Coordinates of C-alpha atoms in Angstrom, one line a residue:
Chain A
M38 CA 128.1 87.3 73.7
E39 CA 126.8 85.1 76.5
I40 CA 123.5 85.8 78.1
D41 CA 123.8 86.5 81.9
P42 CA 122.1 83.7 83.8
F43 CA 120.2 86.3 85.8
I44 CA 118.3 87.1 82.5
F45 CA 117.0 83.6 82.4
R46 CA 115.9 83.7 86.0
F47 CA 114.3 87.2 85.3
S48 CA 112.5 85.6 82.4
I49 CA 111.2 82.9 84.7
F50 CA 110.1 85.4 87.1
I51 CA 108.2 87.6 84.7
L52 CA 106.5 84.6 83.0
S53 CA 105.5 83.3 86.5
I54 CA 103.8 86.7 87.3
F55 CA 101.7 86.2 84.1
I56 CA 100.8 82.6 85.1
G57 CA 99.9 84.0 88.5
Y58 CA 97.8 86.7 87.0
Y59 CA 95.8 84.3 84.8
V60 CA 95.4 81.5 87.5
V61 CA 94.4 83.8 90.3
W62 CA 91.7 85.5 88.2
S63 CA 90.2 82.0 87.7
V64 CA 90.0 81.4 91.4
T65 CA 86.4 81.7 92.5
P66 CA 85.8 84.6 94.9
S67 CA 84.2 82.3 97.5
L68 CA 87.7 80.6 97.9
H69 CA 89.6 83.8 98.3
T70 CA 90.4 83.1 102.0
P71 CA 91.8 79.6 101.3
L72 CA 93.8 81.3 98.4
M73 CA 95.4 83.5 100.9
S74 CA 96.2 80.8 103.3
V75 CA 97.6 78.6 100.6
T76 CA 99.8 81.3 99.0
N77 CA 101.0 81.9 102.5
A78 CA 102.0 78.2 102.8
I79 CA 103.7 78.0 99.5
S80 CA 105.7 81.3 99.9
S81 CA 107.2 79.5 102.8
V82 CA 109.3 77.5 100.4
I83 CA 111.7 80.2 101.4
I84 CA 112.6 77.4 103.9
V85 CA 114.9 76.2 101.2
G86 CA 117.2 79.2 101.9
A87 CA 116.9 78.7 105.6
I88 CA 118.0 75.0 105.2
I89 CA 121.1 76.0 103.2
A90 CA 121.9 78.6 105.7
A91 CA 121.4 76.1 108.6
L92 CA 123.5 73.3 107.1
A93 CA 126.3 75.5 105.8
S94 CA 128.8 74.6 108.7
S95 CA 131.8 72.6 109.1
S96 CA 130.6 69.8 111.4
D97 CA 132.2 71.2 114.6
K98 CA 130.6 74.6 114.5
I99 CA 126.9 73.9 114.1
F100 CA 125.8 77.2 115.8
E101 CA 127.7 79.9 114.1
I102 CA 125.7 83.1 114.1
S103 CA 124.7 82.7 110.3
N104 CA 123.5 79.2 111.0
I105 CA 121.4 80.4 113.9
F106 CA 119.5 82.7 111.7
G107 CA 119.0 79.7 109.4
F108 CA 117.6 77.5 112.3
L109 CA 115.3 80.4 113.4
A110 CA 114.0 80.9 109.8
I111 CA 113.4 77.1 109.6
I112 CA 111.1 77.2 112.7
L113 CA 109.2 80.3 111.3
A114 CA 108.8 78.7 107.8
A115 CA 107.8 75.4 109.1
I116 CA 105.0 77.1 111.4
N117 CA 103.8 78.6 108.2
I118 CA 104.0 75.4 106.0
F119 CA 102.2 73.2 108.3
G120 CA 99.9 75.9 109.6
G121 CA 99.2 77.1 106.1
F122 CA 98.5 73.9 104.4
L123 CA 96.6 72.4 107.2
V124 CA 94.3 75.4 107.8
T125 CA 93.6 75.5 104.1
Q126 CA 92.8 71.9 104.1
R127 CA 90.4 72.4 107.1
M128 CA 88.6 75.3 105.3
L129 CA 88.4 73.3 102.1
Q130 CA 86.8 70.4 103.8
M131 CA 83.9 72.7 104.9
Y132 CA 83.1 73.8 101.2
K133 CA 80.7 70.9 100.4
K134 CA 77.7 70.9 98.2
K135 CA 74.5 69.7 100.0
K136 CA 72.5 67.0 98.4
K137 CA 69.3 68.5 97.0
K138 CA 66.3 66.9 98.7
Chain B
M29 CA 124.7 65.0 96.9
I30 CA 122.9 65.5 93.6
S31 CA 123.9 67.7 90.8
A32 CA 122.8 71.3 90.5
N33 CA 121.1 70.6 87.3
L34 CA 119.0 67.8 88.7
S35 CA 118.1 69.9 91.7
A36 CA 117.0 72.7 89.4
I37 CA 114.7 70.3 87.6
F38 CA 113.2 69.2 90.8
Y39 CA 112.7 72.8 91.9
L40 CA 111.0 73.4 88.6
I41 CA 108.6 70.6 89.3
S42 CA 107.7 71.9 92.7
G43 CA 107.1 75.3 91.1
I44 CA 104.7 73.8 88.7
L45 CA 102.9 71.9 91.5
F46 CA 102.4 75.2 93.4
I47 CA 100.8 76.7 90.2
L48 CA 98.5 73.6 90.2
A49 CA 97.7 74.3 93.8
L50 CA 96.5 77.8 92.9
R51 CA 94.7 76.4 89.8
G52 CA 92.7 74.0 92.0
L53 CA 91.1 76.8 93.7
S54 CA 89.0 77.7 90.6
S55 CA 86.3 75.5 92.0
P56 CA 85.6 74.0 95.5
E57 CA 85.6 70.4 93.9
T58 CA 89.1 70.6 92.7
S59 CA 90.5 72.7 95.6
R60 CA 91.4 69.8 97.8
Q61 CA 93.4 68.1 95.1
G62 CA 95.1 71.4 94.5
N63 CA 96.0 71.7 98.2
F64 CA 97.6 68.2 97.9
F65 CA 99.7 69.4 95.0
G66 CA 100.9 72.2 97.0
I67 CA 101.9 69.9 99.8
L68 CA 103.7 67.6 97.4
G69 CA 105.5 70.6 95.9
M70 CA 106.7 71.5 99.3
I71 CA 107.9 68.1 100.2
I72 CA 109.8 67.9 96.9
A73 CA 111.5 71.2 97.5
I74 CA 112.6 70.5 101.0
T75 CA 113.9 67.0 100.2
V76 CA 115.9 68.1 97.1
T77 CA 117.4 70.8 99.2
F78 CA 118.5 68.2 101.8
F79 CA 120.2 66.2 99.1
T80 CA 121.6 69.0 97.3
V81 CA 123.4 70.4 100.5
G82 CA 124.4 66.8 101.2
N83 CA 125.3 67.7 104.8
F84 CA 123.9 64.9 106.8
S85 CA 126.0 65.5 109.9
N86 CA 124.9 66.5 113.4
A87 CA 123.5 69.9 111.9
F88 CA 121.0 67.9 109.9
N89 CA 119.5 66.4 113.1
Y90 CA 119.0 69.9 114.3
V91 CA 117.4 71.0 111.0
L92 CA 114.9 68.1 111.5
F93 CA 114.3 69.0 115.1
F94 CA 113.5 72.6 114.4
L95 CA 111.4 71.6 111.5
V96 CA 109.3 69.3 113.8
I97 CA 109.0 71.9 116.4
G98 CA 107.8 74.6 114.0
G99 CA 105.6 72.1 112.2
A100 CA 104.0 71.0 115.5
I101 CA 103.3 74.7 116.4
G102 CA 101.8 75.3 113.0
A103 CA 99.7 72.2 113.1
F104 CA 98.4 73.2 116.6
I105 CA 97.4 76.6 115.5
A106 CA 95.7 75.2 112.3
F107 CA 93.5 72.9 114.3
K108 CA 92.7 75.2 117.2
I109 CA 92.0 78.5 115.3
P110 CA 88.3 79.5 115.1
M111 CA 87.2 80.4 111.5
T112 CA 86.3 83.9 112.8
A113 CA 89.9 84.5 113.7
M114 CA 91.0 83.7 110.1
P115 CA 92.0 87.3 109.2
E116 CA 94.3 87.7 112.0
L117 CA 95.7 84.2 111.5
V118 CA 96.5 85.0 107.9
A119 CA 98.1 88.4 109.0
G120 CA 100.1 86.5 111.5
F121 CA 101.5 84.0 108.9
H122 CA 102.4 86.7 106.6
S123 CA 104.6 88.3 109.3
L124 CA 106.4 84.9 109.7
V125 CA 107.2 84.8 105.9
G126 CA 108.5 88.3 106.2
L127 CA 110.7 87.6 109.1
A128 CA 111.9 84.3 107.6
A129 CA 113.0 86.2 104.5
V130 CA 114.9 88.7 106.7
F131 CA 116.6 85.9 108.6
V132 CA 117.7 84.1 105.3
A133 CA 119.0 87.4 103.9
I134 CA 120.9 88.0 107.1
S135 CA 122.5 84.7 107.1
A136 CA 123.3 84.9 103.4
F137 CA 125.0 88.3 104.1
L138 CA 127.0 86.9 107.0
N139 CA 128.0 83.8 105.3
P140 CA 127.8 84.2 101.5
Q141 CA 130.0 81.3 100.8
A142 CA 127.4 79.0 101.7
F143 CA 125.1 80.3 99.0
N144 CA 127.9 80.7 96.6
L145 CA 127.7 84.5 96.5
G146 CA 131.3 85.3 97.1
L147 CA 133.1 86.2 100.4
P148 CA 132.0 88.3 103.3
G149 CA 132.8 91.9 102.6
N150 CA 133.0 91.0 99.0
I151 CA 129.7 89.8 97.9
K152 CA 128.7 89.9 94.1
L153 CA 127.0 93.2 93.5
A154 CA 123.7 91.6 91.9
S155 CA 123.4 89.3 94.8
L156 CA 123.8 92.1 97.2
I157 CA 121.1 94.1 95.6
E158 CA 118.8 91.1 95.5
M159 CA 119.3 90.1 99.1
S160 CA 118.9 93.8 100.3
I161 CA 115.6 94.1 98.4
G162 CA 114.5 90.7 99.9
A163 CA 115.4 91.7 103.4
S164 CA 113.8 95.1 103.1
V165 CA 110.5 94.0 101.7
G166 CA 110.5 91.0 104.2
A167 CA 111.0 93.5 107.1
I168 CA 108.2 95.8 105.8
T169 CA 105.9 92.6 105.5
F170 CA 106.9 91.5 108.9
S171 CA 106.2 94.8 110.8
G172 CA 103.3 95.7 108.8
S173 CA 101.6 92.4 109.3
I174 CA 102.2 92.6 113.0
I175 CA 100.4 95.9 113.0
A176 CA 97.6 94.3 110.9
F177 CA 97.4 91.4 113.2
L178 CA 97.3 93.7 116.4
K179 CA 94.4 95.7 114.8
L180 CA 92.5 92.6 113.6
R181 CA 92.9 91.0 117.0
G182 CA 91.5 94.1 118.7
I183 CA 94.8 94.6 120.8
M184 CA 95.3 97.8 118.9
S185 CA 92.4 100.1 118.0
G186 CA 91.1 99.7 114.5
S187 CA 90.8 103.4 113.9
P188 CA 93.5 105.0 111.8
I189 CA 96.5 106.8 113.5
I190 CA 97.5 109.8 111.8
F191 CA 100.0 112.5 112.7
K192 CA 101.3 115.5 110.9
G193 CA 103.7 115.2 108.1
Q194 CA 103.1 111.4 108.1
H195 CA 103.2 111.0 104.3
F196 CA 106.3 113.2 104.0
F197 CA 108.2 111.2 106.6
N198 CA 107.2 107.9 104.9
L199 CA 108.6 109.4 101.8
I200 CA 111.9 110.4 103.4
L201 CA 112.2 106.8 104.9
G202 CA 111.4 105.3 101.4
I203 CA 114.1 107.4 99.9
S204 CA 116.5 106.6 102.6
I205 CA 116.0 102.8 101.9
I206 CA 117.2 103.4 98.3
V207 CA 120.2 105.4 99.7
L208 CA 121.1 102.7 102.1
I209 CA 121.0 100.0 99.5
Y210 CA 123.3 102.2 97.5
F211 CA 125.7 102.7 100.2
L212 CA 125.6 99.1 101.3
C213 CA 126.5 97.9 97.7
S214 CA 129.4 100.4 97.5
S215 CA 130.9 99.7 101.0
Q216 CA 129.7 96.2 101.8
S217 CA 129.6 97.4 105.3
Q218 CA 127.4 95.5 107.9
S219 CA 126.2 98.7 109.6
F220 CA 124.4 99.7 106.4
F221 CA 122.7 96.3 106.2
W222 CA 121.5 96.5 109.7
S223 CA 120.2 100.0 109.3
L224 CA 118.4 99.0 106.1
I225 CA 116.6 96.4 108.0
A226 CA 115.7 98.8 110.9
V227 CA 114.3 101.5 108.6
S228 CA 112.3 98.8 106.8
F229 CA 110.8 97.6 110.1
L230 CA 109.8 101.2 110.8
I231 CA 108.3 101.6 107.3
G232 CA 106.1 98.7 107.8
V233 CA 104.7 100.0 111.0
L234 CA 104.0 103.5 109.6
L235 CA 102.4 102.2 106.4
I236 CA 99.8 100.2 108.2
I237 CA 98.8 102.3 111.2
P238 CA 97.0 105.0 109.4
I239 CA 94.6 102.4 107.7
G240 CA 91.5 101.8 109.4
G241 CA 89.8 98.5 110.4
A242 CA 87.3 98.0 107.4
D243 CA 90.1 98.6 105.0
M244 CA 91.9 95.5 106.3
P245 CA 90.8 93.4 103.3
V246 CA 93.1 95.6 101.1
V247 CA 95.8 95.6 103.7
I248 CA 95.9 91.8 104.2
S249 CA 95.9 91.3 100.4
M250 CA 98.8 93.9 100.0
L251 CA 100.8 92.2 102.7
N252 CA 100.2 88.9 101.0
S253 CA 101.5 90.4 97.9
Y254 CA 104.7 91.8 99.7
S255 CA 105.4 88.4 101.2
G256 CA 105.6 87.1 97.7
W257 CA 107.9 89.7 96.4
A258 CA 110.1 89.2 99.5
A259 CA 110.3 85.5 98.6
A260 CA 111.1 86.1 95.0
G261 CA 114.0 88.6 96.1
I262 CA 115.4 85.9 98.1
G263 CA 114.9 83.4 95.2
F264 CA 117.0 85.5 93.0
T265 CA 119.8 85.7 95.6
L266 CA 119.6 81.9 96.0
E267 CA 119.2 81.3 92.3
N268 CA 116.3 79.0 93.1
T269 CA 113.6 78.5 90.5
A270 CA 110.9 77.2 93.0
L271 CA 111.3 80.4 95.1
I272 CA 111.2 82.7 92.1
I273 CA 108.1 81.1 90.7
T274 CA 106.4 80.9 94.1
G275 CA 107.2 84.5 94.8
A276 CA 105.9 85.8 91.5
L277 CA 102.7 83.8 92.0
V278 CA 102.1 84.9 95.5
G279 CA 103.1 88.5 94.6
S280 CA 100.6 88.8 91.7
S281 CA 98.0 86.9 93.7
G282 CA 98.1 89.4 96.4
A283 CA 98.1 92.2 94.0
I284 CA 94.9 91.0 92.2
L285 CA 93.2 90.5 95.5
S286 CA 94.2 94.0 96.5
Y287 CA 92.6 95.3 93.2
I288 CA 89.4 93.4 93.7
M289 CA 89.0 94.7 97.2
C290 CA 89.7 98.4 96.2
K291 CA 87.2 97.8 93.3
G292 CA 84.7 96.6 95.8
M293 CA 84.9 100.0 97.6
N294 CA 85.3 102.0 94.5
R295 CA 88.5 103.5 95.9
S296 CA 91.9 103.7 94.6
F297 CA 94.8 101.7 95.9
F298 CA 96.5 104.8 96.9
N299 CA 93.5 106.3 98.6
V300 CA 93.4 103.1 100.9
I301 CA 97.2 103.1 101.5
L302 CA 97.4 106.8 102.3
G303 CA 94.9 105.9 105.1
G304 CA 92.8 108.0 107.3
F305 CA 89.5 106.9 105.8
G306 CA 86.5 106.8 108.2
G307 CA 88.5 108.8 110.7
D308 CA 86.2 111.9 110.7
A309 CA 82.9 110.2 111.7
N310 CA 82.0 113.1 113.8
V311 CA 81.1 115.1 110.8
S312 CA 78.3 112.8 109.8
K313 CA 77.0 112.3 113.3
E314 CA 76.2 116.1 113.5
K315 CA 74.3 115.8 110.3
S316 CA 72.0 113.0 111.5
K317 CA 71.1 114.7 114.7
D318 CA 67.7 115.7 113.1
K319 CA 66.0 112.5 114.2
K320 CA 64.1 110.7 111.4
P321 CA 61.5 108.1 112.2
V322 CA 62.8 104.6 112.4
K323 CA 60.7 101.5 112.6
S324 CA 62.0 98.9 115.0
G325 CA 60.7 95.6 115.9
N326 CA 61.5 92.4 117.8
A327 CA 62.2 88.8 117.0
E328 CA 58.5 88.1 116.8
D329 CA 57.7 90.6 114.1
A330 CA 60.8 89.4 112.1
A331 CA 59.7 85.8 112.3
F332 CA 56.2 86.8 111.2
L333 CA 57.7 88.6 108.2
L334 CA 60.0 85.8 107.2
K335 CA 57.3 83.1 107.6
N336 CA 55.0 84.9 105.2
A337 CA 57.7 85.4 102.7
S338 CA 58.4 83.2 99.6
S339 CA 61.8 84.3 99.2
V340 CA 64.6 85.5 101.5
I341 CA 68.1 86.9 100.6
I342 CA 70.6 87.1 103.6
V343 CA 73.2 89.6 103.6
P344 CA 75.8 88.8 106.0
G345 CA 78.8 91.2 107.1
Y346 CA 81.5 91.7 109.5
G347 CA 78.9 91.9 112.4
M348 CA 78.0 88.3 112.0
A349 CA 81.6 87.3 112.3
V350 CA 81.9 89.3 115.5
A351 CA 78.8 88.0 117.0
Q352 CA 79.7 84.3 115.8
A353 CA 76.1 84.3 114.4
Q354 CA 76.8 82.1 111.4
H355 CA 75.5 78.8 113.1
A356 CA 72.4 80.4 114.5
L357 CA 71.7 81.9 111.1
R358 CA 72.0 78.6 109.3
E359 CA 69.4 77.2 111.8
M360 CA 67.1 80.0 110.9
V361 CA 67.6 79.3 107.2
D362 CA 66.8 75.5 107.9
A363 CA 63.6 76.6 109.7
L364 CA 62.6 78.7 106.8
K365 CA 63.3 76.1 104.3
K366 CA 61.1 73.7 106.2
N367 CA 58.4 76.2 105.3
D368 CA 59.4 76.0 101.6
I369 CA 60.8 79.5 101.6
K370 CA 63.6 80.0 99.1
V371 CA 66.8 81.3 100.7
S372 CA 69.9 82.5 99.2
Y373 CA 73.0 84.4 100.6
A374 CA 74.5 87.7 99.0
V375 CA 78.1 88.4 99.7
H376 CA 79.7 91.7 99.0
P377 CA 83.4 91.5 97.9
V378 CA 84.5 93.7 100.9
A379 CA 82.1 92.1 103.6
G380 CA 84.3 91.1 106.5
R381 CA 87.9 91.7 107.2
M382 CA 89.5 89.7 104.4
P383 CA 88.7 88.5 100.9
G384 CA 86.3 85.7 101.2
H385 CA 85.7 86.0 104.9
M386 CA 82.0 85.6 104.8
N387 CA 82.2 82.5 102.6
V388 CA 84.3 80.7 104.8
L389 CA 82.1 81.4 107.9
L390 CA 79.0 80.3 106.0
A391 CA 80.9 77.2 104.8
E392 CA 81.8 76.6 108.4
A393 CA 78.1 76.8 109.4
N394 CA 77.4 74.0 106.8
V395 CA 75.8 76.4 104.2
S396 CA 76.1 74.8 100.8
Y397 CA 78.3 77.0 98.5
D398 CA 75.8 76.9 95.7
E399 CA 73.4 79.1 97.7
V400 CA 75.9 81.8 98.3
F401 CA 76.2 84.4 95.6
E402 CA 78.5 87.2 94.6
L403 CA 77.2 90.8 94.3
D404 CA 76.9 90.9 90.4
D405 CA 75.1 87.4 90.4
I406 CA 72.4 88.2 92.9
N407 CA 71.9 92.0 92.6
N408 CA 69.1 91.7 90.2
D409 CA 67.1 89.3 92.4
F410 CA 66.6 91.7 95.3
A411 CA 63.6 93.3 93.1
N412 CA 61.7 89.9 93.1
T413 CA 62.5 89.1 96.7
D414 CA 60.3 89.4 99.7
V415 CA 62.6 89.8 102.5
A416 CA 66.3 90.8 102.7
F417 CA 67.9 89.9 106.0
V418 CA 70.7 92.2 106.6
I419 CA 73.0 90.7 109.5
G420 CA 76.2 92.6 110.5
A421 CA 76.5 94.5 107.1
N422 CA 76.1 98.1 106.8
D423 CA 77.9 100.3 104.2
V424 CA 77.6 97.7 101.6
T425 CA 73.9 98.1 101.5
N426 CA 73.7 101.9 101.7
P427 CA 71.8 103.2 98.8
I428 CA 73.4 106.5 99.2
A429 CA 76.3 105.1 97.2
K430 CA 74.1 105.2 94.3
T431 CA 72.5 108.6 94.7
D432 CA 74.6 111.2 96.6
P433 CA 77.9 112.2 94.8
Q434 CA 78.9 114.0 98.0
S435 CA 79.0 110.8 100.0
P436 CA 82.5 109.3 100.6
I437 CA 81.0 105.9 99.5
F438 CA 79.5 107.3 96.2
G439 CA 80.2 105.0 93.4
M440 CA 80.9 102.0 95.6
P441 CA 79.0 98.8 94.3
V442 CA 76.3 98.1 96.8
L443 CA 73.7 95.4 97.3
D444 CA 70.2 96.7 96.1
V445 CA 68.6 95.4 99.4
E446 CA 66.1 98.3 99.4
K447 CA 64.4 96.8 96.4
C448 CA 63.1 94.0 98.3
K449 CA 59.5 94.3 99.6
S450 CA 60.8 94.4 103.2
V451 CA 64.2 94.7 104.9
L452 CA 65.2 93.3 108.2
F453 CA 68.2 94.9 109.5
V454 CA 70.0 93.4 112.5
K455 CA 72.2 96.0 114.2
R456 CA 73.1 97.0 117.7
S457 CA 72.3 100.6 117.2
L458 CA 71.8 103.3 114.5
S459 CA 75.4 104.3 114.6
P460 CA 77.0 104.8 111.2
G461 CA 79.3 102.2 109.7
Y462 CA 83.0 102.3 109.0
A463 CA 82.9 104.9 106.3
G464 CA 81.2 107.3 108.9
V465 CA 78.1 107.6 106.7
D466 CA 74.5 107.4 107.9
N467 CA 72.8 104.5 106.3
E468 CA 69.7 105.9 104.6
L469 CA 68.1 102.5 104.5
F470 CA 67.5 102.7 108.4
Y471 CA 64.7 105.3 107.7
R472 CA 63.0 103.6 104.7
D473 CA 59.4 102.6 105.1
N474 CA 60.1 99.0 104.2
T475 CA 62.9 98.6 106.7
L476 CA 62.4 97.1 110.1
M477 CA 65.4 97.6 112.4
L478 CA 66.0 94.8 114.8
F479 CA 68.2 96.3 117.6
A480 CA 70.2 93.4 119.2
D481 CA 73.2 91.4 119.2
A482 CA 73.1 89.4 115.9
K483 CA 73.5 86.0 117.3
K484 CA 70.9 86.7 120.1
M485 CA 68.3 88.1 117.6
T486 CA 68.9 85.2 115.1
E487 CA 68.3 82.7 118.0
D488 CA 65.2 84.4 119.1
I489 CA 63.9 84.4 115.5
V490 CA 64.4 80.6 115.3
K491 CA 62.5 80.1 118.5
N492 CA 59.6 82.2 117.1
L493 CA 59.6 80.3 113.7
N494 CA 59.3 76.9 115.4

């Protein structure tokens, strides 16, 4: 009997939930806003699917309907990726310890 | 073109880098490095995808073009957005993730060959289920986040919108989603796919409209979680490890934040989601008609009290964000410190409109993060403190949460500001806070109300201190 590859992916999924659980509990509460903006940025790795969709064309028909949805998704995800990481960076720059006098 | 196995390894690496990105946030010192790991992981994932698809024809140029356009928009927003607008920015970003998930699912449905999922009209059953879940959750995330965005931005009223039979209607819609997925899988018909997406958009709207403004921390965290599950759903469709790992991370992160926020209000998740909280503020207004004496003062009185204190705790809330008073507040603290007064900040978990909202604003005003304390760490210190300076917070300081089991906020962990020798309470009026509960603190002997705009009052105090 072979194991369905889905089961392997499902195992990765479940284990990642556990990793997420422990990692996120260790995030200090004062950084919860950057946590939201960075999770937002990384969940935009969905751009991977958008790129596959956009590039799935024979060279003469670039703008088939399914590719157009891919291109649109690329724009949305790119806004998120750049916006998310940069705004996180901007916030984290502000969290500095002052030198004690 | 690189082999599927090699690209899977790279996706795994980028998944690990994303874990490290979150891990970095365990302390401010490591956080910037964490963010760098996140960026690196994203670059790897995108580059590997280009090489795996291996299509560098004209379409590739368009991909780069749209990537740059989106990136420029994102970068522009990231640099321009004021820190006080962070909650609505995050809500807006969530909506984009949701919509992107919907779009990817649509193109996978229309052109399944591209993703190796079978032929149009004959998509593999498992893939079809995965993509319909991804599309549905994505659509809910999208429309729900739009509503949250509108409420936070103030375009839509923050008060709950409730109609008769709301929960029943939502339940019917929820069931219809499952039915639609079933028919979609058995018929492979496009019309079911489109109706599924339409119903999901509707549910997203209906889920968020009954939830009031101050419950937004829970809503934002919940939508954060949804956007993760949507990404994971698409990740299963695409058989992509990076997406599955990230989706699971983001999903559990949002769920934990929702939990922390609910606990901060001593309410169950369902109580928040079912909504309508704080909608009946009229009831408590009638109760408070018997006027109790209130001591009110001006900036001079406040400055006098502060100057003679040896320790001060500042309690910021949403009102500080609205009035943009964080910089003025920092100036006030600087003036106090010159007089050798010990100052710390106490932040309640649900202060503001999103998790960590107050911390970001204080950080923006150059407040050192080691002066900012969480509820549990500072609550015992109020008893040995001379002055509590409450600026823009209300319900989170209400002692009634500890004493009156009838109160809707009973049991909510609150900051024990009343234990200070004196309390300065900056507020526009005596109106009750979000929960619709009168704050007993206003009428205490050791409370001095400062009726004014938070920023203006703080600036006046600074003038009087110097």
